[in-house]
Coordinates of C-alpha atoms in Angstrom, one line a residue:
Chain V
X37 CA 5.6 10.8 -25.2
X38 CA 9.2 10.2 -24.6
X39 CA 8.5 7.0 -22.5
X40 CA 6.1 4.5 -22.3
X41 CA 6.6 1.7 -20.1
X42 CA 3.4 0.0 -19.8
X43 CA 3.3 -3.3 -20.3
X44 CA 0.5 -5.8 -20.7
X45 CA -1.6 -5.7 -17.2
X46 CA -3.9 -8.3 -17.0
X47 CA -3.9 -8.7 -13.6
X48 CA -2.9 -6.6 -10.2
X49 CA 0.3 -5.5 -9.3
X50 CA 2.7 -8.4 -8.2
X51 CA -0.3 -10.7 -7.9
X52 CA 0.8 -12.9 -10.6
X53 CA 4.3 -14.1 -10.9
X54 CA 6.3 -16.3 -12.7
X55 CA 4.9 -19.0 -14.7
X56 CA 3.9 -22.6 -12.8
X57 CA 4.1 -26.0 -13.7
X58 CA 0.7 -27.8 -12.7
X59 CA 3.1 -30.1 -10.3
X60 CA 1.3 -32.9 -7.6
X61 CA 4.6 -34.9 -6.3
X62 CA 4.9 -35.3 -3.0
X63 CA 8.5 -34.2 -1.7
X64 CA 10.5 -36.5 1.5
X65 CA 11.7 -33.9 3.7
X66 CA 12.7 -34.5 6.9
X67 CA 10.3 -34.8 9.6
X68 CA 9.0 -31.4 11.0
X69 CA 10.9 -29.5 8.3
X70 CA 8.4 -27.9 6.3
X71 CA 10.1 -26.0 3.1
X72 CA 9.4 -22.7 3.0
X73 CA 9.8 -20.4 -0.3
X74 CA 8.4 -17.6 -1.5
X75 CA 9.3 -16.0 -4.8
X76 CA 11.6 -13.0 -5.1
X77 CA 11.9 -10.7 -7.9
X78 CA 15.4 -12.8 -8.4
X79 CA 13.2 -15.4 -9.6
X80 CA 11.2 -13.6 -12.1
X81 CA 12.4 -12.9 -15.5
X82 CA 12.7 -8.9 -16.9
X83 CA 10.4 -10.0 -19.5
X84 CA 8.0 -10.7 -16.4
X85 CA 4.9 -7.8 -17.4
X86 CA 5.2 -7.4 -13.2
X87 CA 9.0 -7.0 -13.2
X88 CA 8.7 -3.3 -12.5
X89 CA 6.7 -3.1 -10.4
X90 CA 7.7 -6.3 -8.2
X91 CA 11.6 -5.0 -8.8
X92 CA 10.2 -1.4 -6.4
X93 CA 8.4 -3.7 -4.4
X94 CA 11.7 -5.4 -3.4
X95 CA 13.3 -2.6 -3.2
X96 CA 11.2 -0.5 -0.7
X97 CA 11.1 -4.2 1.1
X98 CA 15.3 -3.9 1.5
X99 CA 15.2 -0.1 2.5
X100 CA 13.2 -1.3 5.3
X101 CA 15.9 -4.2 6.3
X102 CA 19.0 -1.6 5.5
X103 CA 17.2 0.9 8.3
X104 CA 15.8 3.6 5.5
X105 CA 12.0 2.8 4.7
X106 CA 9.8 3.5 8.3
X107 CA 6.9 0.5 7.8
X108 CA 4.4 3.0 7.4
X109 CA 6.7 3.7 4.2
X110 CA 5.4 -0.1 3.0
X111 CA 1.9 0.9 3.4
X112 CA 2.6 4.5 1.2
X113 CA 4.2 2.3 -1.2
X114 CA 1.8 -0.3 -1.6
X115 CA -1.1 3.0 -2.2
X116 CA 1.3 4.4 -4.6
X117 CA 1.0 0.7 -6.5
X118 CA -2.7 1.0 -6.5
X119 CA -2.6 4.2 -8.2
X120 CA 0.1 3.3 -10.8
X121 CA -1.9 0.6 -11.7
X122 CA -5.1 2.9 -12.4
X123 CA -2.9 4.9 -14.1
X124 CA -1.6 2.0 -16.2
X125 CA 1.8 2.7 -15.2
X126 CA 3.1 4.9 -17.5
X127 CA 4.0 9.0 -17.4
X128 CA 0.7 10.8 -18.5
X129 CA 1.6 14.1 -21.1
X130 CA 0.0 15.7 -17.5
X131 CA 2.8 14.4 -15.6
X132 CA 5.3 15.3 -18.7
X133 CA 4.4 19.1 -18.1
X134 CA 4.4 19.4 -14.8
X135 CA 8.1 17.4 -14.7
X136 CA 8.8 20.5 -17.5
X137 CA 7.5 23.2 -15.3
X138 CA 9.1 21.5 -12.1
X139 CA 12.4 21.8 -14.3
X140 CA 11.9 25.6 -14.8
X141 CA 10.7 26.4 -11.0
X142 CA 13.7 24.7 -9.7
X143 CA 16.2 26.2 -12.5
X144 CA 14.9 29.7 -11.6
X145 CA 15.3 29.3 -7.7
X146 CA 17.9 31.4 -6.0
X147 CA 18.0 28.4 -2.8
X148 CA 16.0 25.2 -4.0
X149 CA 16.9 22.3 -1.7
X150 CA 15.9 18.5 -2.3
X151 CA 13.5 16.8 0.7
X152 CA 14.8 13.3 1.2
X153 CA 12.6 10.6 2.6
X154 CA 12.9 6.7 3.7
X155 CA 11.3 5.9 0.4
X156 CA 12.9 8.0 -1.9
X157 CA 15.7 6.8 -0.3
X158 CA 15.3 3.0 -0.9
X159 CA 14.1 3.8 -4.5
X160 CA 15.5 6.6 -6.6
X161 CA 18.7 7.5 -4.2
X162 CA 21.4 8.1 -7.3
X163 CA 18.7 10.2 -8.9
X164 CA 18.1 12.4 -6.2
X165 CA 22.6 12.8 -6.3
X166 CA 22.4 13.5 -9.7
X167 CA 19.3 16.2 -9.4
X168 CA 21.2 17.3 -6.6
X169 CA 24.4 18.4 -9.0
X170 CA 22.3 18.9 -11.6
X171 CA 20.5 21.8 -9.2
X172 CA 23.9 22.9 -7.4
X173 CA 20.8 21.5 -4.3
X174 CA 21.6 20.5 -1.0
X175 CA 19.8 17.1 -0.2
X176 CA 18.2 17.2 3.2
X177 CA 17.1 14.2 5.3
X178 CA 13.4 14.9 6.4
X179 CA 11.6 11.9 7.9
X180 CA 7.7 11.7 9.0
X181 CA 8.0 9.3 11.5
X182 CA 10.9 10.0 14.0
X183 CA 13.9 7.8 14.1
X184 CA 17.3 9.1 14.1
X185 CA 19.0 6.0 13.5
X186 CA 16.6 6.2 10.1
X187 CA 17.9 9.8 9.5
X188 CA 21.4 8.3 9.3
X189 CA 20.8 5.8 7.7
X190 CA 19.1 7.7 4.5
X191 CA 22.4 10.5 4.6
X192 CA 24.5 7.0 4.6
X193 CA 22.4 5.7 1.5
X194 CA 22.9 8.8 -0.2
X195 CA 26.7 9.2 0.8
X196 CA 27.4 5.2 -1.0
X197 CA 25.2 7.2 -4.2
X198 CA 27.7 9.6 -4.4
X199 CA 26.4 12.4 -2.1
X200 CA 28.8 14.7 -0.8
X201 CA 27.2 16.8 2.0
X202 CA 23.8 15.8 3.5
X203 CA 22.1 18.3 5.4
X204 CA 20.5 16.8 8.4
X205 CA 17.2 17.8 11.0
X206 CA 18.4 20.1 13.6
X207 CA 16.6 21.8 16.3
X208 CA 18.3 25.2 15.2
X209 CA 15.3 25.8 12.7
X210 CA 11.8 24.8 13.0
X211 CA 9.2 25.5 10.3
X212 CA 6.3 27.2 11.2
X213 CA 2.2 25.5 10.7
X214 CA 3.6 22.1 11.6
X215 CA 3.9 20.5 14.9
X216 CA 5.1 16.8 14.1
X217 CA 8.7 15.2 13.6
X218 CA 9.5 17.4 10.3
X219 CA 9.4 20.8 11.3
X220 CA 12.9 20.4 12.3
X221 CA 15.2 21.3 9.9
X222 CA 19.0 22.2 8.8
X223 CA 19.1 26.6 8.7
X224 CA 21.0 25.9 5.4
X225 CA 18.7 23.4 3.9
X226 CA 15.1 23.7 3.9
X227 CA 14.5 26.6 6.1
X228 CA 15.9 28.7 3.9
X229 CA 15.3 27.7 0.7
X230 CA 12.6 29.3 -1.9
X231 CA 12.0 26.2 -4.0
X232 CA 11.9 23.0 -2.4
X233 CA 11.5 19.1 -4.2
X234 CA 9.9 16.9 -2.1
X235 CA 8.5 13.3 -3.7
X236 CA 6.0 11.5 -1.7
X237 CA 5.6 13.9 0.8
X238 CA 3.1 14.1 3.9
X239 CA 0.3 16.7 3.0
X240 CA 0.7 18.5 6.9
X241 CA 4.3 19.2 5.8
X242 CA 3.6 20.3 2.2
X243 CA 1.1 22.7 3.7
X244 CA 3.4 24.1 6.0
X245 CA 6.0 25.0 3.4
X246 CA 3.4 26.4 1.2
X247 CA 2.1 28.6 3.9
X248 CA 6.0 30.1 4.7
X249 CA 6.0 31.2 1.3
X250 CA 8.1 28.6 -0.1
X251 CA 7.9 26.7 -3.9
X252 CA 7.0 23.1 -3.2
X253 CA 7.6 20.5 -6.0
X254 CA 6.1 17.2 -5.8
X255 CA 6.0 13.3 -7.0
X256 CA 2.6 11.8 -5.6
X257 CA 0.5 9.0 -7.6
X258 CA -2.4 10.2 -5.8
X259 CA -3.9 13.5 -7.6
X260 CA -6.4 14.3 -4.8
X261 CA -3.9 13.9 -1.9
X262 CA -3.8 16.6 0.2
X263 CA 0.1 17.1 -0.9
X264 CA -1.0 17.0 -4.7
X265 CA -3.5 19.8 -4.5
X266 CA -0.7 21.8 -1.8
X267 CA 1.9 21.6 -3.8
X268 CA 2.8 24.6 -6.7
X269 CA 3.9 21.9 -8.8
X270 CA 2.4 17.8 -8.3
X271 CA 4.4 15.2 -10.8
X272 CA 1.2 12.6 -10.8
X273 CA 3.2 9.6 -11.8
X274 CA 6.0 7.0 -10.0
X275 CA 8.7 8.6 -8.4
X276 CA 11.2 5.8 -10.4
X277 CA 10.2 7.0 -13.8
X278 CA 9.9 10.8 -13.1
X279 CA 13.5 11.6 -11.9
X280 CA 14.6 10.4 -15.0
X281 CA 12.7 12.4 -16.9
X282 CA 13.1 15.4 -14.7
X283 CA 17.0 15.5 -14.8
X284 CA 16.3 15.5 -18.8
X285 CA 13.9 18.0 -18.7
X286 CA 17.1 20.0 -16.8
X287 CA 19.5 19.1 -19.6
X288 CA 17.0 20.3 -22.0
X289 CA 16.7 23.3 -20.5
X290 CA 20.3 24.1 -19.9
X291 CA 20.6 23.7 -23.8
X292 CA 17.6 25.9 -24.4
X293 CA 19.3 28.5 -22.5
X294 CA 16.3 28.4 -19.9
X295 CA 13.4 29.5 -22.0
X296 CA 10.5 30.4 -19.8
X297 CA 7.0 29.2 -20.5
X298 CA 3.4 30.0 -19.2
X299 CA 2.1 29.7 -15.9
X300 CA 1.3 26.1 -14.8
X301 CA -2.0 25.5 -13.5
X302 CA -1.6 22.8 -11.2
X303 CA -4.9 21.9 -10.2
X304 CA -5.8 21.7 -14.1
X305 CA -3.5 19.1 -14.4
X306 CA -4.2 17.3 -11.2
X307 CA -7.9 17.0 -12.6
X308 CA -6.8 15.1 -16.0
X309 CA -4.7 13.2 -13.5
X310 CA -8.0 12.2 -11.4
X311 CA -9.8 11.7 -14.7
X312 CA -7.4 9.1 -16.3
X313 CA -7.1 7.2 -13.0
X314 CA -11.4 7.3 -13.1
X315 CA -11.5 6.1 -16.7
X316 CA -12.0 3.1 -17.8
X317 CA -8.9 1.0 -19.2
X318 CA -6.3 3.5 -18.9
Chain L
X111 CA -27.7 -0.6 3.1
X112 CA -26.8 -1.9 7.1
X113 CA -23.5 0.0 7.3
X114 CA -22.1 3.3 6.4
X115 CA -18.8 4.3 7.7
X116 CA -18.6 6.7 5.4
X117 CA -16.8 10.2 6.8
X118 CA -16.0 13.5 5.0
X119 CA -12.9 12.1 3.1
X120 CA -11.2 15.4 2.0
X121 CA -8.2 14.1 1.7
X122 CA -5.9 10.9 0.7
X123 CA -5.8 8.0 3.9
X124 CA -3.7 9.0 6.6
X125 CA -2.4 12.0 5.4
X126 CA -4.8 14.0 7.4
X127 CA -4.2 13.8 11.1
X128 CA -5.0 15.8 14.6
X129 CA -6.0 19.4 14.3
X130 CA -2.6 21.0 14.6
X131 CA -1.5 24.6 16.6
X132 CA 0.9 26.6 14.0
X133 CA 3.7 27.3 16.2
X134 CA 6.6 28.8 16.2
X135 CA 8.3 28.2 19.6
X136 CA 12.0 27.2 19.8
X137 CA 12.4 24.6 22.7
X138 CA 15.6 23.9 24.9
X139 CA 16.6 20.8 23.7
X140 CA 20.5 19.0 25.5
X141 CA 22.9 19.5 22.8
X142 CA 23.0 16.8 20.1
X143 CA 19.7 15.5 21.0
X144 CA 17.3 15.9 18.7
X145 CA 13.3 15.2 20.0
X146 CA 11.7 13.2 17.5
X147 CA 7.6 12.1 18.0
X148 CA 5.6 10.8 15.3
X149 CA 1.5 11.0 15.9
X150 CA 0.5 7.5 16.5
X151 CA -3.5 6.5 16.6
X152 CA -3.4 6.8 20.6
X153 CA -3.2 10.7 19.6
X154 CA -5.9 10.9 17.0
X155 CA -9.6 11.8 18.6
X156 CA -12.0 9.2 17.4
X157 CA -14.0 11.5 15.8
X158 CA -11.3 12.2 13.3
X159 CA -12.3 11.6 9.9
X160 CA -9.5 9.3 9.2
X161 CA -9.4 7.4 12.5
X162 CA -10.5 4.2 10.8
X163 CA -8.0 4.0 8.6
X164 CA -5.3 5.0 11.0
X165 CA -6.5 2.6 13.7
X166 CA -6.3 -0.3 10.8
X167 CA -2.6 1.1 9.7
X168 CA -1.3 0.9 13.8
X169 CA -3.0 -2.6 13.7
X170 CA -1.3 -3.9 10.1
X171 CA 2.0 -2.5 11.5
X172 CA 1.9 -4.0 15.2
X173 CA 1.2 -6.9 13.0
X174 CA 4.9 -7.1 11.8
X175 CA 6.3 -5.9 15.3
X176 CA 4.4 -9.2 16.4
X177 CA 5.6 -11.5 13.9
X178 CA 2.2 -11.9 12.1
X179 CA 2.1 -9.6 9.1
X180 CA 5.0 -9.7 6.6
X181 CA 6.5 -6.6 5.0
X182 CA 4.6 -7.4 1.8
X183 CA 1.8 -8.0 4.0
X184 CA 1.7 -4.1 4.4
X185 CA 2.2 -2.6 0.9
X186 CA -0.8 -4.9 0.4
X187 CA -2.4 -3.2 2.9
X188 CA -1.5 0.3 1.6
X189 CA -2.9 -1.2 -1.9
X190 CA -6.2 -1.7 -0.1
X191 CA -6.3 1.3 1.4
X192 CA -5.8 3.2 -1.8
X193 CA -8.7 1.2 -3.3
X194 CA -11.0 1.5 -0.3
X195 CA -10.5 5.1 -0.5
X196 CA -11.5 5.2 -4.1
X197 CA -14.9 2.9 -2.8
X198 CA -15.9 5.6 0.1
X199 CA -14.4 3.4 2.3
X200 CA -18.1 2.2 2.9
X201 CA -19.7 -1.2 2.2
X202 CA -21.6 -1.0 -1.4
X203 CA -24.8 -2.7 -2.5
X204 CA -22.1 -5.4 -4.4
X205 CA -20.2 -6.1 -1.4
X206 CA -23.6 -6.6 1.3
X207 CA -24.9 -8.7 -2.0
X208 CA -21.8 -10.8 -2.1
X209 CA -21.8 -11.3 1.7
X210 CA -25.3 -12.7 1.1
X211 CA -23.8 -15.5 -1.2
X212 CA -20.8 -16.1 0.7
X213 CA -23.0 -17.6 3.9
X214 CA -25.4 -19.3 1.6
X215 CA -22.4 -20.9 0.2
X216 CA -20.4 -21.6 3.4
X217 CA -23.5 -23.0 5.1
X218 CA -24.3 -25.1 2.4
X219 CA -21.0 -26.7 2.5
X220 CA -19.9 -30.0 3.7
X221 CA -16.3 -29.2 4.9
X222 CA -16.0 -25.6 4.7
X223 CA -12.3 -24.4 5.7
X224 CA -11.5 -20.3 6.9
X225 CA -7.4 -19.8 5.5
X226 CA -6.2 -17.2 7.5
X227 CA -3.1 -15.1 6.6
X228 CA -1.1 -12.7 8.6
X229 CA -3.3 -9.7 7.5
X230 CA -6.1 -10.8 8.3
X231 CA -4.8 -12.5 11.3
X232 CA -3.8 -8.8 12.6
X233 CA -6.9 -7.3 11.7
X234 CA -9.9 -9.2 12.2
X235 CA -8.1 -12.3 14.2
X236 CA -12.3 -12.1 16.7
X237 CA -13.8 -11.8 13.8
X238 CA -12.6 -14.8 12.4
X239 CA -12.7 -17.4 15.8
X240 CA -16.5 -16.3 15.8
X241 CA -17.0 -17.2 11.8
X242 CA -15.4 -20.7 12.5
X243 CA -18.0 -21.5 15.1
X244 CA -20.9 -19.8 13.5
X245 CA -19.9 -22.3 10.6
X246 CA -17.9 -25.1 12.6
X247 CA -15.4 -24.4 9.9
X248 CA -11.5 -25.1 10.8
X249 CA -9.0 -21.9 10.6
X250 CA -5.8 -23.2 9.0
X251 CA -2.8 -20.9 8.7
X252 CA -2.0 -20.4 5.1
X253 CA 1.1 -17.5 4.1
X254 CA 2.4 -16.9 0.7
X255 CA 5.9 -15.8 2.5
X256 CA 7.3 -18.3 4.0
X257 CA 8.5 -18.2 7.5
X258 CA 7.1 -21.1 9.9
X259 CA 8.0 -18.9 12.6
X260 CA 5.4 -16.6 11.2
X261 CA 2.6 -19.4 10.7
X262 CA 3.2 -20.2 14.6
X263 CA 2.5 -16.6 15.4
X264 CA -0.3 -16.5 13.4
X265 CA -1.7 -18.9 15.2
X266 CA -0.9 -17.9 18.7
X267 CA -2.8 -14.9 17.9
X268 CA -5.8 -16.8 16.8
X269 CA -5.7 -19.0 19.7
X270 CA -5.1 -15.6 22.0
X271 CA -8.9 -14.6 20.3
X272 CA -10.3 -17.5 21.4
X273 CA -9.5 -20.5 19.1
X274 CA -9.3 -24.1 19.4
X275 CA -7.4 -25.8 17.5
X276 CA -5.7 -24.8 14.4
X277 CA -4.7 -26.3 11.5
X278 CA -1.2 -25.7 10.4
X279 CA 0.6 -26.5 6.4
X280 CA 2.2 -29.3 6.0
X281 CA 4.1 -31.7 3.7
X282 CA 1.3 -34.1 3.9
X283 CA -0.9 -32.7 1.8
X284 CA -0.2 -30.6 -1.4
X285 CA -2.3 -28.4 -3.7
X286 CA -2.1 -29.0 -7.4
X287 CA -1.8 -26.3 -10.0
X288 CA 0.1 -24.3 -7.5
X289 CA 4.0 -24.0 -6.6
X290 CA 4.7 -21.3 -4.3
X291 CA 4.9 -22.4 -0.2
X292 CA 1.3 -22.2 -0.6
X293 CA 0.7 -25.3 -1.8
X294 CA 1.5 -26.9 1.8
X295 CA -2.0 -27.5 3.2
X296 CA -3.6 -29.4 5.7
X297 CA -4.6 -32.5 5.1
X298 CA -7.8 -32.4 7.4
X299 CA -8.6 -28.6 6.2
X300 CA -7.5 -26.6 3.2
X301 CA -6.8 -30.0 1.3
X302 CA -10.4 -31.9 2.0
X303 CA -12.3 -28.9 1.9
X304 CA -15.2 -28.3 -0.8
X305 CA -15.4 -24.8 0.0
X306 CA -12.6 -21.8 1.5
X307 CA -13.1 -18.7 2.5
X308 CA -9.7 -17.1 2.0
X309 CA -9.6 -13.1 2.7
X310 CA -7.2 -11.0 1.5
X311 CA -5.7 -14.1 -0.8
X312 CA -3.1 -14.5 -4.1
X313 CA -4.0 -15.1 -7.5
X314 CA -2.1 -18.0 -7.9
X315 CA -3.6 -20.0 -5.0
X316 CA -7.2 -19.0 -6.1
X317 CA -7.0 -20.1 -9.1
X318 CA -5.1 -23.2 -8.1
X319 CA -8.3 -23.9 -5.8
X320 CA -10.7 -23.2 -8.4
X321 CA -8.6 -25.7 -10.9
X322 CA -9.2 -28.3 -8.0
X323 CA -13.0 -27.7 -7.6
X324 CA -13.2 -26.3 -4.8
X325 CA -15.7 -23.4 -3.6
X326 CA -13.8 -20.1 -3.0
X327 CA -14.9 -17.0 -1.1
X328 CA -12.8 -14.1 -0.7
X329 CA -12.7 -10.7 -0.1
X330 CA -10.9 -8.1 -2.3
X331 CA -10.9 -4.3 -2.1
X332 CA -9.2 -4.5 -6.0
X333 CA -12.5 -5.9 -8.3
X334 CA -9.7 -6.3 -11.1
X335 CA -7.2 -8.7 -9.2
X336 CA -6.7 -12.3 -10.3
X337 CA -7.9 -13.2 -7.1
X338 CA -11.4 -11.4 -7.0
X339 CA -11.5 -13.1 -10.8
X340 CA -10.8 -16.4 -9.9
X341 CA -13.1 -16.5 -6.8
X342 CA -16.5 -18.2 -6.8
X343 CA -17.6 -15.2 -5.1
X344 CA -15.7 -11.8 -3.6
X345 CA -16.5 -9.5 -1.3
X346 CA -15.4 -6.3 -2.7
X347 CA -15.3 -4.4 0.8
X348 CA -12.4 -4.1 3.6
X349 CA -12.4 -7.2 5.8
X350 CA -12.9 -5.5 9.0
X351 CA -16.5 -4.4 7.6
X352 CA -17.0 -7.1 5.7
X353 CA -16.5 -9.6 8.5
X354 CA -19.2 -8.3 10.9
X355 CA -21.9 -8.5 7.7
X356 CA -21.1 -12.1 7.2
X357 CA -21.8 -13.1 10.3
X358 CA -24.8 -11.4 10.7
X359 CA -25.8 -12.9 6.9
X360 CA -25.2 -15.9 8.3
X361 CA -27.6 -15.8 12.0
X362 CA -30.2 -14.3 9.5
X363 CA -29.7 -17.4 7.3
X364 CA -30.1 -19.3 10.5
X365 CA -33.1 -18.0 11.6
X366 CA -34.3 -18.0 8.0
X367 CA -33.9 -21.8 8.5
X368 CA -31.8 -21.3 5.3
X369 CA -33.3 -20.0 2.0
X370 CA -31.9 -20.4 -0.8
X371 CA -31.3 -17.2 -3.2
X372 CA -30.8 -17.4 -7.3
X373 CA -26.9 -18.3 -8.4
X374 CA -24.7 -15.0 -7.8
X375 CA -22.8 -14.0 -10.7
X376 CA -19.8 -12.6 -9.7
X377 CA -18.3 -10.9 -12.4
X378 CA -21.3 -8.5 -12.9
X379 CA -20.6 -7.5 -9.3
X380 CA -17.0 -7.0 -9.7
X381 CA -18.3 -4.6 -12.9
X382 CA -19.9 -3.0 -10.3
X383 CA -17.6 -2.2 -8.0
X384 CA -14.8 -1.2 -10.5
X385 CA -17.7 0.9 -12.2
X386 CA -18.1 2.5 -8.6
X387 CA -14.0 3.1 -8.1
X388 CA -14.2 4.5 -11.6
X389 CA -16.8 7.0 -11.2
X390 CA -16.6 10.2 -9.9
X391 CA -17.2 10.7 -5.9
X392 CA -17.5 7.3 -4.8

């Protein structure tokens, strides 16, 4: 296991916070003004066994406030956190192979482009540069719920990441099987391209892509989403610790002169992903 | 068992929409102008399988376009919906068992208080006017993130369902054992009362009302939190079909001139449930 992350969970994500002093004064403030304070994750030490967790949390919250993350974006999130928490928050050896065979698949592509969301966005943005390089892959802005402003907003996130070129939705292209927002795409970017990465995807749009032929890599915490059991290739574990691993994997590979290994049976590895989050304790 | 919502779940929440038309068309657009459309619930047929849970998301989200629901408010919500999804998304044995309890203990009272949040306030706002006359129990507006602009438009949008008068935080009154804005109470309501039905609540301020003696009832779709823990008794169910059952519980307690059941003991039911979101096919 090269990582393990989990900490001590005793409780749901982000429920508990940091510690309290039993206080009962009575404050003077001024009449009418009630204070009003919440905790941010500014307030909670690293040593915090939420830290993580509320560190994303703040995070997806600010992508919505900088224009990336749509508000349906929050609500993804918040079922990604459910599922990490089943999982126990921690890259699974299932998720370690399928981040292996996601390396190969996109190494052997001859046009593999990256899929770039509101949420990706506002959590893993400098990875997604750096897979980008490490791929020779055009990034491509591709949101589910329609907002231009929020398509430039993403490229500009990327851009301050260190993104040269980001290919953007055009009406020059459409993919086929899909009828919402995200069939249009750049001619250079996704319609073209064999292999295509796409973390937290929508399982319409994975579909689609599947159907025209194309290689669709995937981050979902959910095994039994529509996307994870579409997908040639589902990562079952948080976007924020697989890109990590997933660039390694690629430097690994580049070392190893690109060995090639067996088939990956995706569905195999979707059920151990179903059976951890259904056991008890994980 | 009175209720089973339960659909053909095929799929993860949401990610399955309207039937769709592969197409293929290439539509004259004006230069530069890209047409973006996202399905919204107005678009989904009712008989959709995940019409529910979209109709909830539109609600949770017009919540924040109203000022009601916070941005946390809807990662919460996406947490619940994972772990709904996990439960069948229908009310189990434990939950209608637990509602039983909950109007035993909330008739039984003497000053029974309903603390209303901005989830809750966005989804079952009715639901919760008719609870506080069924038990001529105050609402008082209680948020964990602070914003007394929010607290006012939480209750406008109680009054707008048919409210009297409610009961807002303030610096007169303070919970012990508690140190978030949270602690900011009424002094009529949240602070004098012997029992509290808070839905949807933190683990902090359960357990702070617990340490005080107080009676809590709440409702938690994660068996595991701090809150459903703490709680004298939680409803393990979503609160929009959780609602309905406790007010029906509690005219059949009225017309049962009010018997009196054995002591419920909560954690055995919150082994059932996570027993049920571990197994296999809930």
């Amino acid at each position: 296991m090269r990582t393990d992350r989990r900490n001590c969970l005793h409780d749901h994500a982000g429920q508990r916070r940091v510690q309290r002093r039993p206080v009962h004064r009575r404050q003077n403030y001024p009449a009418g003004k009630t204070p009003h304070r919440a905790a941010s994750v500014s307030d909670v030490p690293k040593s915090h066994p939420r830290y993580e967790s509320l560190r994303l949390r703040e995070a997806i919250v600010a992508g919505v406030k900088r224009g990336v993350t749509s508000e349906h974006g929050l609500i993804a999130h918040g079922r990604g956190e459910a599922y990490d928490y089943l999982l126990g928050e921690k890259t699974h050896d299932f998720a370690l192979a399928a981040i292996d065979a996601a390396a190969q698949l996109l190494t052997s592509a001859s046009h593999p482009v990256i899929s770039v969301n509101g949420n990706v966005a506002a959590l893993v943005a400098a990875d997604l540069v750096r897979l980008s390089e490490a791929l020779g892959a055009p990034l491509e802005v591709n949101i589910f719920h329609a907002s231009k402003q929020r398509e430039q907003a993403i490229r500009s996130c990327l851009q301050k990441h260190g993104a040269g070129e980001v290919l953007m939705p055009s009406t020059d292209a459409e993919l086929d099987f899909i009828d919402s927002n995200r069939k249009y795409v750049h001619p250079e970017g996704i319609y073209k391209a064999d292999a295509i990465f796409v973390p937290l995807e929508d399982g319409d749009r994975c579909q689609a892509l599947r159907q025209m032929g194309k290689a669709v890599v995937t981050v979902d915490l959910n095994p039994m989403s529509r996307t994870s059991r579409a997908a040639s290739i589902t990562i079952v574990d948080n976007v924020v610790r697989a890109l990590p691993l997933l660039l390694e994997s690629l430097r690994g590979l580049a070392a190893d002169n690109g060995r090639h290994s067996a088939e990956f049976d995706n569905l195999a590895h979707l059920a151990a992903a179903e059976r951890e989050i259904r056991s008890q304790g994980s």
